[in-house]
Amino acid sequence: VSTLSRGLVQYLLESKDVALNVVSMNQNDDPGGGLGGWWRGNITGMIEDNVSPDSKQQDHLYYAKGSLSERTLSLRGLEANICIDLNGRTMGNSLELFNEQICDLQVTYLGLPQTTGITSMDYIITDKSSVGEVESGEDMWYSEMQAILSNQCYMTNDHASLMGHVKDRYPLRLRDDDLKRKVLIANLGNWQKITPEALDAWSNVLRSIEGGVMLFYRHKGSESAFKNVQLEMAARGIHPERVLITDMHPWIMHTWYKTTVDIVLDTIGKAGHTVNLDGEWAGLPIVTMARGGMEGRAGASVTGGGGPRVL
């Protein structure tokens, strides 16, 4: 969510008619406090660079600390016209503050494009693929009105601004001699999204491509998960030597390293979100299947920009 939030903040900072207040809900305001502190410093730097002495509006970063009532009063004191929640129902969210009505118009966006269930949340910003078959801005399963983006993905992951050097570089084709002669298929997501149905589909694809190999990334839990995937695909007729794993790369470079892949096969039932966006920015063709709820339609949201392209 941090990269998505940065993209949104950068977009809003470019507007001359918006005074932006970014509120950190982290009770630890140590700028060096781990990865969260790094991202907070990154976003803070953007805001500080944007503030001009002769500007009619000022952009600020605030830290919401203290009890619920203290934080509520502090945020109401900003007298904001619009408050945007960037977490949804994810870990560490601050929906309790929005339940206290901290401003007149409250919106949820980015973190999780599903309903918050809070009646005081006025809108949810989403796209056609994420919400499924909804004809209007209202839906019985949402407590919010839906602001549906037209032909766009709801995620603001702008690598052209965030990592322009990736977009302008030539594709990476550094493989060993043996691998150069193979079709390199990859799944970019983490292990918990892999289902038997996905393993069936991937194995069917590999059986139809002579010499094709399947690549996974060393996400958390790889020590046991990768071995399990190799065993499961072996049971489906795919030799373990055709199932590979590679290290993760520093976030500023990982998109470029992904350009070595030929095609991405998404997970089924719980699709890739930002990992598929990374694949798109790396210029990779992505095959996904919209299925079930929002978590199963995220790949279609990314690849279709709000309406999946059908093969």
GROMACS .gro file of C-alpha atoms in nm:
model
  311
    1VAL     CA    1   0.000   0.000   0.000
    2SER     CA    2   0.294   0.233   0.059
    3THR     CA    3   0.386   0.253  -0.311
    4LEU     CA    4   0.021   0.306  -0.401
    5SER     CA    5  -0.013   0.582  -0.139
    6ARG     CA    6   0.299   0.752  -0.271
    7GLY     CA    7   0.155   0.751  -0.622
    8LEU     CA    8  -0.169   0.910  -0.503
    9VAL     CA    9   0.012   1.170  -0.292
   10GLN     CA   10   0.237   1.263  -0.582
   11TYR     CA   11  -0.067   1.310  -0.808
   12LEU     CA   12  -0.247   1.531  -0.553
   13LEU     CA   13   0.064   1.741  -0.494
   14GLU     CA   14   0.062   1.838  -0.861
   15SER     CA   15  -0.280   2.002  -0.823
   16LYS     CA   16  -0.272   2.379  -0.764
   17ASP     CA   17  -0.619   2.376  -0.610
   18VAL     CA   18  -0.563   2.120  -0.335
   19ALA     CA   19  -0.402   2.169   0.005
   20LEU     CA   20  -0.293   1.821   0.108
   21ASN     CA   21  -0.262   1.704   0.468
   22VAL     CA   22  -0.107   1.356   0.499
   23VAL     CA   23  -0.179   1.191   0.835
   24SER     CA   24   0.041   0.911   0.968
   25MET     CA   25  -0.150   0.677   1.196
   26ASN     CA   26   0.166   0.500   1.314
   27GLN     CA   27   0.214   0.563   1.686
   28ASN     CA   28   0.590   0.526   1.636
   29ASP     CA   29   0.704   0.854   1.480
   30ASP     CA   30   1.070   0.750   1.464
   31PRO     CA   31   1.163   0.825   1.099
   32GLY     CA   32   1.413   0.541   1.108
   33GLY     CA   33   1.169   0.288   1.245
   34GLY     CA   34   1.204   0.012   0.987
   35LEU     CA   35   1.051  -0.003   0.642
   36GLY     CA   36   0.743   0.191   0.749
   37GLY     CA   37   0.970   0.469   0.869
   38TRP     CA   38   1.154   0.467   0.536
   39TRP     CA   39   0.830   0.506   0.340
   40ARG     CA   40   0.708   0.775   0.578
   41GLY     CA   41   1.033   0.965   0.522
   42ASN     CA   42   0.998   0.919   0.146
   43ILE     CA   43   0.643   1.061   0.140
   44THR     CA   44   0.736   1.336   0.388
   45GLY     CA   45   1.021   1.444   0.161
   46MET     CA   46   0.781   1.476  -0.133
   47ILE     CA   47   0.554   1.702   0.069
   48GLU     CA   48   0.838   1.917   0.203
   49ASP     CA   49   0.984   1.960  -0.146
   50ASN     CA   50   0.645   2.076  -0.270
   51VAL     CA   51   0.585   2.351  -0.011
   52SER     CA   52   0.658   2.695  -0.152
   53PRO     CA   53   0.669   3.017   0.056
   54ASP     CA   54   0.455   3.202  -0.198
   55SER     CA   55   0.203   2.918  -0.237
   56LYS     CA   56  -0.156   2.995  -0.141
   57GLN     CA   57  -0.193   2.653   0.019
   58GLN     CA   58   0.039   2.450   0.235
   59ASP     CA   59   0.089   2.075   0.235
   60HIS     CA   60   0.163   1.914   0.569
   61LEU     CA   61   0.232   1.583   0.738
   62TYR     CA   62   0.066   1.513   1.073
   63TYR     CA   63   0.108   1.236   1.326
   64ALA     CA   64  -0.220   1.121   1.484
   65LYS     CA   65  -0.123   1.014   1.836
   66GLY     CA   66  -0.298   0.961   2.167
   67SER     CA   67  -0.638   0.820   2.257
   68LEU     CA   68  -0.925   0.785   2.010
   69SER     CA   69  -1.091   1.102   2.136
   70GLU     CA   70  -0.762   1.297   2.122
   71ARG     CA   71  -0.691   1.183   1.765
   72THR     CA   72  -1.049   1.256   1.660
   73LEU     CA   73  -1.034   1.613   1.794
   74SER     CA   74  -0.692   1.666   1.635
   75LEU     CA   75  -0.811   1.556   1.290
   76ARG     CA   76  -1.135   1.752   1.313
   77GLY     CA   77  -0.919   2.053   1.389
   78LEU     CA   78  -0.771   2.031   1.039
   79GLU     CA   79  -1.115   2.131   0.905
   80ALA     CA   80  -1.059   1.917   0.596
   81ASN     CA   81  -1.324   1.912   0.324
   82ILE     CA   82  -1.249   1.552   0.226
   83CYS     CA   83  -1.082   1.274   0.427
   84ILE     CA   84  -0.952   0.969   0.237
   85ASP     CA   85  -0.885   0.640   0.413
   86LEU     CA   86  -0.599   0.452   0.242
   87ASN     CA   87  -0.615   0.129   0.441
   88GLY     CA   88  -0.966  -0.014   0.429
   89ARG     CA   89  -1.001  -0.327   0.640
   90THR     CA   90  -0.632  -0.414   0.642
   91MET     CA   91  -0.394  -0.455   0.934
   92GLY     CA   92  -0.331  -0.135   1.129
   93ASN     CA   93  -0.627   0.053   0.982
   94SER     CA   94  -0.783   0.359   1.144
   95LEU     CA   95  -1.146   0.308   1.053
   96GLU     CA   96  -1.241   0.383   1.414
   97LEU     CA   97  -1.155   0.747   1.341
   98PHE     CA   98  -1.378   0.758   1.033
   99ASN     CA   99  -1.655   0.606   1.243
  100GLU     CA  100  -1.626   0.920   1.459
  101GLN     CA  101  -1.690   1.142   1.150
  102ILE     CA  102  -1.366   1.341   1.129
  103CYS     CA  103  -1.485   1.548   0.832
  104ASP     CA  104  -1.796   1.607   0.619
  105LEU     CA  105  -1.707   1.385   0.322
  106GLN     CA  106  -1.530   1.055   0.396
  107VAL     CA  107  -1.388   0.827   0.126
  108THR     CA  108  -1.208   0.491   0.132
  109TYR     CA  109  -0.958   0.406  -0.140
  110LEU     CA  110  -0.658   0.185  -0.230
  111GLY     CA  111  -0.602  -0.033   0.076
  112LEU     CA  112  -0.878  -0.289   0.016
  113PRO     CA  113  -1.149  -0.219  -0.246
  114GLN     CA  114  -1.423  -0.382  -0.040
  115THR     CA  115  -1.683  -0.224   0.184
  116THR     CA  116  -1.570  -0.095   0.523
  117GLY     CA  117  -1.916  -0.159   0.665
  118ILE     CA  118  -1.911   0.189   0.820
  119THR     CA  119  -2.226   0.392   0.755
  120SER     CA  120  -2.036   0.720   0.799
  121MET     CA  121  -1.805   0.631   0.504
  122ASP     CA  122  -1.965   0.811   0.212
  123TYR     CA  123  -1.782   0.671  -0.093
  124ILE     CA  124  -1.554   0.391  -0.201
  125ILE     CA  125  -1.335   0.456  -0.507
  126THR     CA  126  -1.304   0.139  -0.712
  127ASP     CA  127  -1.324   0.006  -1.068
  128LYS     CA  128  -1.557  -0.214  -1.272
  129SER     CA  129  -1.355  -0.532  -1.240
  130SER     CA  130  -1.313  -0.502  -0.863
  131VAL     CA  131  -1.684  -0.460  -0.787
  132GLY     CA  132  -1.810  -0.706  -1.047
  133GLU     CA  133  -2.153  -0.679  -1.206
  134VAL     CA  134  -2.287  -0.356  -1.054
  135GLU     CA  135  -2.504  -0.135  -1.272
  136SER     CA  136  -2.520   0.176  -1.054
  137GLY     CA  137  -2.331   0.342  -0.773
  138GLU     CA  138  -2.532   0.156  -0.509
  139ASP     CA  139  -2.506  -0.206  -0.401
  140MET     CA  140  -2.670  -0.392  -0.115
  141TRP     CA  141  -2.334  -0.533  -0.003
  142TYR     CA  142  -2.170  -0.190   0.036
  143SER     CA  143  -2.232   0.064   0.311
  144GLU     CA  144  -2.075   0.327   0.082
  145MET     CA  145  -2.178   0.475  -0.251
  146GLN     CA  146  -1.946   0.346  -0.522
  147ALA     CA  147  -1.739   0.590  -0.726
  148ILE     CA  148  -1.647   0.357  -1.013
  149LEU     CA  149  -1.351   0.458  -1.227
  150SER     CA  150  -1.421   0.428  -1.597
  151ASN     CA  151  -1.181   0.197  -1.785
  152GLN     CA  152  -0.912   0.232  -1.520
  153CYS     CA  153  -0.755   0.019  -1.250
  154TYR     CA  154  -0.817   0.159  -0.902
  155MET     CA  155  -0.448   0.119  -0.804
  156THR     CA  156  -0.229   0.426  -0.863
  157ASN     CA  157   0.102   0.249  -0.910
  158ASP     CA  158   0.284   0.493  -1.138
  159HIS     CA  159   0.627   0.347  -1.211
  160ALA     CA  160   0.687   0.611  -1.478
  161SER     CA  161   0.721   0.866  -1.197
  162LEU     CA  162   0.833   0.641  -0.916
  163MET     CA  163   1.087   0.434  -1.110
  164GLY     CA  164   1.133   0.604  -1.446
  165HIS     CA  165   1.472   0.440  -1.494
  166VAL     CA  166   1.293   0.104  -1.522
  167LYS     CA  167   1.063   0.225  -1.797
  168ASP     CA  168   1.349   0.365  -2.004
  169ARG     CA  169   1.590   0.070  -1.970
  170TYR     CA  170   1.625  -0.205  -2.223
  171PRO     CA  171   1.468  -0.540  -2.122
  172LEU     CA  172   1.690  -0.763  -1.914
  173ARG     CA  173   1.785  -1.087  -2.087
  174LEU     CA  174   2.068  -1.208  -1.866
  175ARG     CA  175   2.009  -1.584  -1.846
  176ASP     CA  176   2.246  -1.875  -1.846
  177ASP     CA  177   2.293  -2.050  -2.181
  178ASP     CA  178   2.057  -2.335  -2.098
  179LEU     CA  179   1.777  -2.106  -1.980
  180LYS     CA  180   1.805  -1.886  -2.289
  181ARG     CA  181   1.665  -2.171  -2.497
  182LYS     CA  182   1.354  -2.211  -2.276
  183VAL     CA  183   1.022  -2.031  -2.244
  184LEU     CA  184   1.029  -1.868  -1.900
  185ILE     CA  185   0.685  -1.859  -1.737
  186ALA     CA  186   0.646  -1.692  -1.398
  187ASN     CA  187   0.406  -1.631  -1.117
  188LEU     CA  188   0.492  -1.311  -0.933
  189GLY     CA  189   0.273  -1.358  -0.625
  190ASN     CA  190   0.335  -1.502  -0.282
  191TRP     CA  191   0.279  -1.860  -0.175
  192GLN     CA  192  -0.047  -1.828   0.017
  193LYS     CA  193  -0.234  -1.746  -0.304
  194ILE     CA  194  -0.141  -2.072  -0.478
  195THR     CA  195  -0.432  -2.319  -0.499
  196PRO     CA  196  -0.465  -2.672  -0.642
  197GLU     CA  197  -0.664  -2.522  -0.930
  198ALA     CA  198  -0.372  -2.291  -1.017
  199LEU     CA  199  -0.125  -2.580  -0.997
  200ASP     CA  200  -0.347  -2.781  -1.233
  201ALA     CA  201  -0.361  -2.496  -1.483
  202TRP     CA  202   0.012  -2.420  -1.470
  203SER     CA  203   0.101  -2.785  -1.512
  204ASN     CA  204  -0.127  -2.812  -1.815
  205VAL     CA  205   0.049  -2.514  -1.971
  206LEU     CA  206   0.396  -2.655  -1.902
  207ARG     CA  207   0.301  -2.991  -2.053
  208SER     CA  208   0.202  -2.812  -2.374
  209ILE     CA  209   0.529  -2.612  -2.401
  210GLU     CA  210   0.833  -2.824  -2.472
  211GLY     CA  211   1.120  -2.709  -2.253
  212GLY     CA  212   0.912  -2.445  -2.074
  213VAL     CA  213   0.999  -2.370  -1.711
  214MET     CA  214   0.801  -2.209  -1.428
  215LEU     CA  215   0.964  -1.943  -1.211
  216PHE     CA  216   0.864  -1.836  -0.861
  217TYR     CA  217   1.002  -1.563  -0.634
  218ARG     CA  218   1.156  -1.611  -0.293
  219HIS     CA  219   0.876  -1.463  -0.084
  220LYS     CA  220   0.847  -1.525   0.289
  221GLY     CA  221   0.802  -1.895   0.365
  222SER     CA  222   0.993  -2.016   0.060
  223GLU     CA  223   1.193  -2.273   0.257
  224SER     CA  224   0.897  -2.510   0.273
  225ALA     CA  225   0.653  -2.363   0.020
  226PHE     CA  226   0.878  -2.400  -0.285
  227LYS     CA  227   0.947  -2.767  -0.208
  228ASN     CA  228   0.574  -2.826  -0.171
  229VAL     CA  229   0.506  -2.662  -0.508
  230GLN     CA  230   0.773  -2.878  -0.673
  231LEU     CA  231   0.617  -3.190  -0.521
  232GLU     CA  232   0.266  -3.091  -0.625
  233MET     CA  233   0.371  -3.017  -0.982
  234ALA     CA  234   0.573  -3.340  -0.995
  235ALA     CA  235   0.252  -3.523  -0.904
  236ARG     CA  236   0.103  -3.353  -1.210
  237GLY     CA  237   0.382  -3.474  -1.438
  238ILE     CA  238   0.621  -3.175  -1.423
  239HIS     CA  239   0.983  -3.258  -1.339
  240PRO     CA  240   1.120  -3.053  -1.043
  241GLU     CA  241   1.400  -2.920  -1.266
  242ARG     CA  242   1.134  -2.730  -1.461
  243VAL     CA  243   1.015  -2.551  -1.144
  244LEU     CA  244   1.260  -2.275  -1.047
  245ILE     CA  245   1.294  -2.008  -0.780
  246THR     CA  246   1.481  -1.677  -0.786
  247ASP     CA  247   1.574  -1.420  -0.525
  248MET     CA  248   1.378  -1.103  -0.461
  249HIS     CA  249   1.554  -0.783  -0.567
  250PRO     CA  250   1.566  -0.437  -0.406
  251TRP     CA  251   1.236  -0.259  -0.464
  252ILE     CA  252   1.396   0.010  -0.679
  253MET     CA  253   1.524  -0.255  -0.921
  254HIS     CA  254   1.283  -0.547  -0.898
  255THR     CA  255   1.064  -0.434  -1.189
  256TRP     CA  256   1.361  -0.425  -1.425
  257TYR     CA  257   1.472  -0.773  -1.321
  258LYS     CA  258   1.125  -0.906  -1.405
  259THR     CA  259   1.174  -0.815  -1.772
  260THR     CA  260   1.364  -1.142  -1.816
  261VAL     CA  261   1.028  -1.330  -1.794
  262ASP     CA  262   0.839  -1.425  -2.112
  263ILE     CA  263   0.485  -1.452  -1.973
  264VAL     CA  264   0.311  -1.432  -1.633
  265LEU     CA  265   0.043  -1.678  -1.522
  266ASP     CA  266  -0.168  -1.537  -1.240
  267THR     CA  267  -0.303  -1.729  -0.943
  268ILE     CA  268  -0.670  -1.834  -0.950
  269GLY     CA  269  -0.923  -1.746  -0.681
  270LYS     CA  270  -0.693  -1.493  -0.515
  271ALA     CA  271  -0.525  -1.299  -0.790
  272GLY     CA  272  -0.216  -1.079  -0.786
  273HIS     CA  273  -0.258  -0.710  -0.708
  274THR     CA  274   0.052  -0.487  -0.706
  275VAL     CA  275   0.272  -0.774  -0.825
  276ASN     CA  276   0.072  -0.783  -1.149
  277LEU     CA  277   0.109  -0.406  -1.179
  278ASP     CA  278   0.484  -0.457  -1.151
  279GLY     CA  279   0.458  -0.709  -1.432
  280GLU     CA  280   0.263  -0.465  -1.647
  281TRP     CA  281   0.528  -0.196  -1.597
  282ALA     CA  282   0.794  -0.451  -1.686
  283GLY     CA  283   0.611  -0.500  -2.017
  284LEU     CA  284   0.511  -0.861  -1.950
  285PRO     CA  285   0.202  -1.029  -2.095
  286ILE     CA  286  -0.017  -1.146  -1.806
  287VAL     CA  287  -0.281  -1.418  -1.823
  288THR     CA  288  -0.541  -1.396  -1.546
  289MET     CA  289  -0.888  -1.531  -1.474
  290ALA     CA  290  -1.157  -1.321  -1.302
  291ARG     CA  291  -1.318  -1.535  -1.036
  292GLY     CA  292  -1.546  -1.480  -0.737
  293GLY     CA  293  -1.500  -1.178  -0.512
  294MET     CA  294  -1.270  -0.878  -0.537
  295GLU     CA  295  -0.965  -1.081  -0.440
  296GLY     CA  296  -1.022  -1.303  -0.743
  297ARG     CA  297  -1.078  -1.014  -0.984
  298ALA     CA  298  -0.772  -0.803  -0.903
  299GLY     CA  299  -0.574  -0.945  -1.194
  300ALA     CA  300  -0.854  -0.850  -1.435
  301SER     CA  301  -0.856  -0.503  -1.282
  302VAL     CA  302  -0.484  -0.463  -1.350
  303THR     CA  303  -0.471  -0.610  -1.699
  304GLY     CA  304  -0.800  -0.471  -1.825
  305GLY     CA  305  -0.803  -0.126  -1.668
  306GLY     CA  306  -1.153  -0.176  -1.534
  307GLY     CA  307  -1.277  -0.416  -1.801
  308PRO     CA  308  -1.081  -0.732  -1.879
  309ARG     CA  309  -0.954  -0.798  -2.229
  310VAL     CA  310  -1.088  -1.135  -2.331
  311LEU     CA  311  -0.891  -1.385  -2.536
   0.00000   0.00000   0.00000
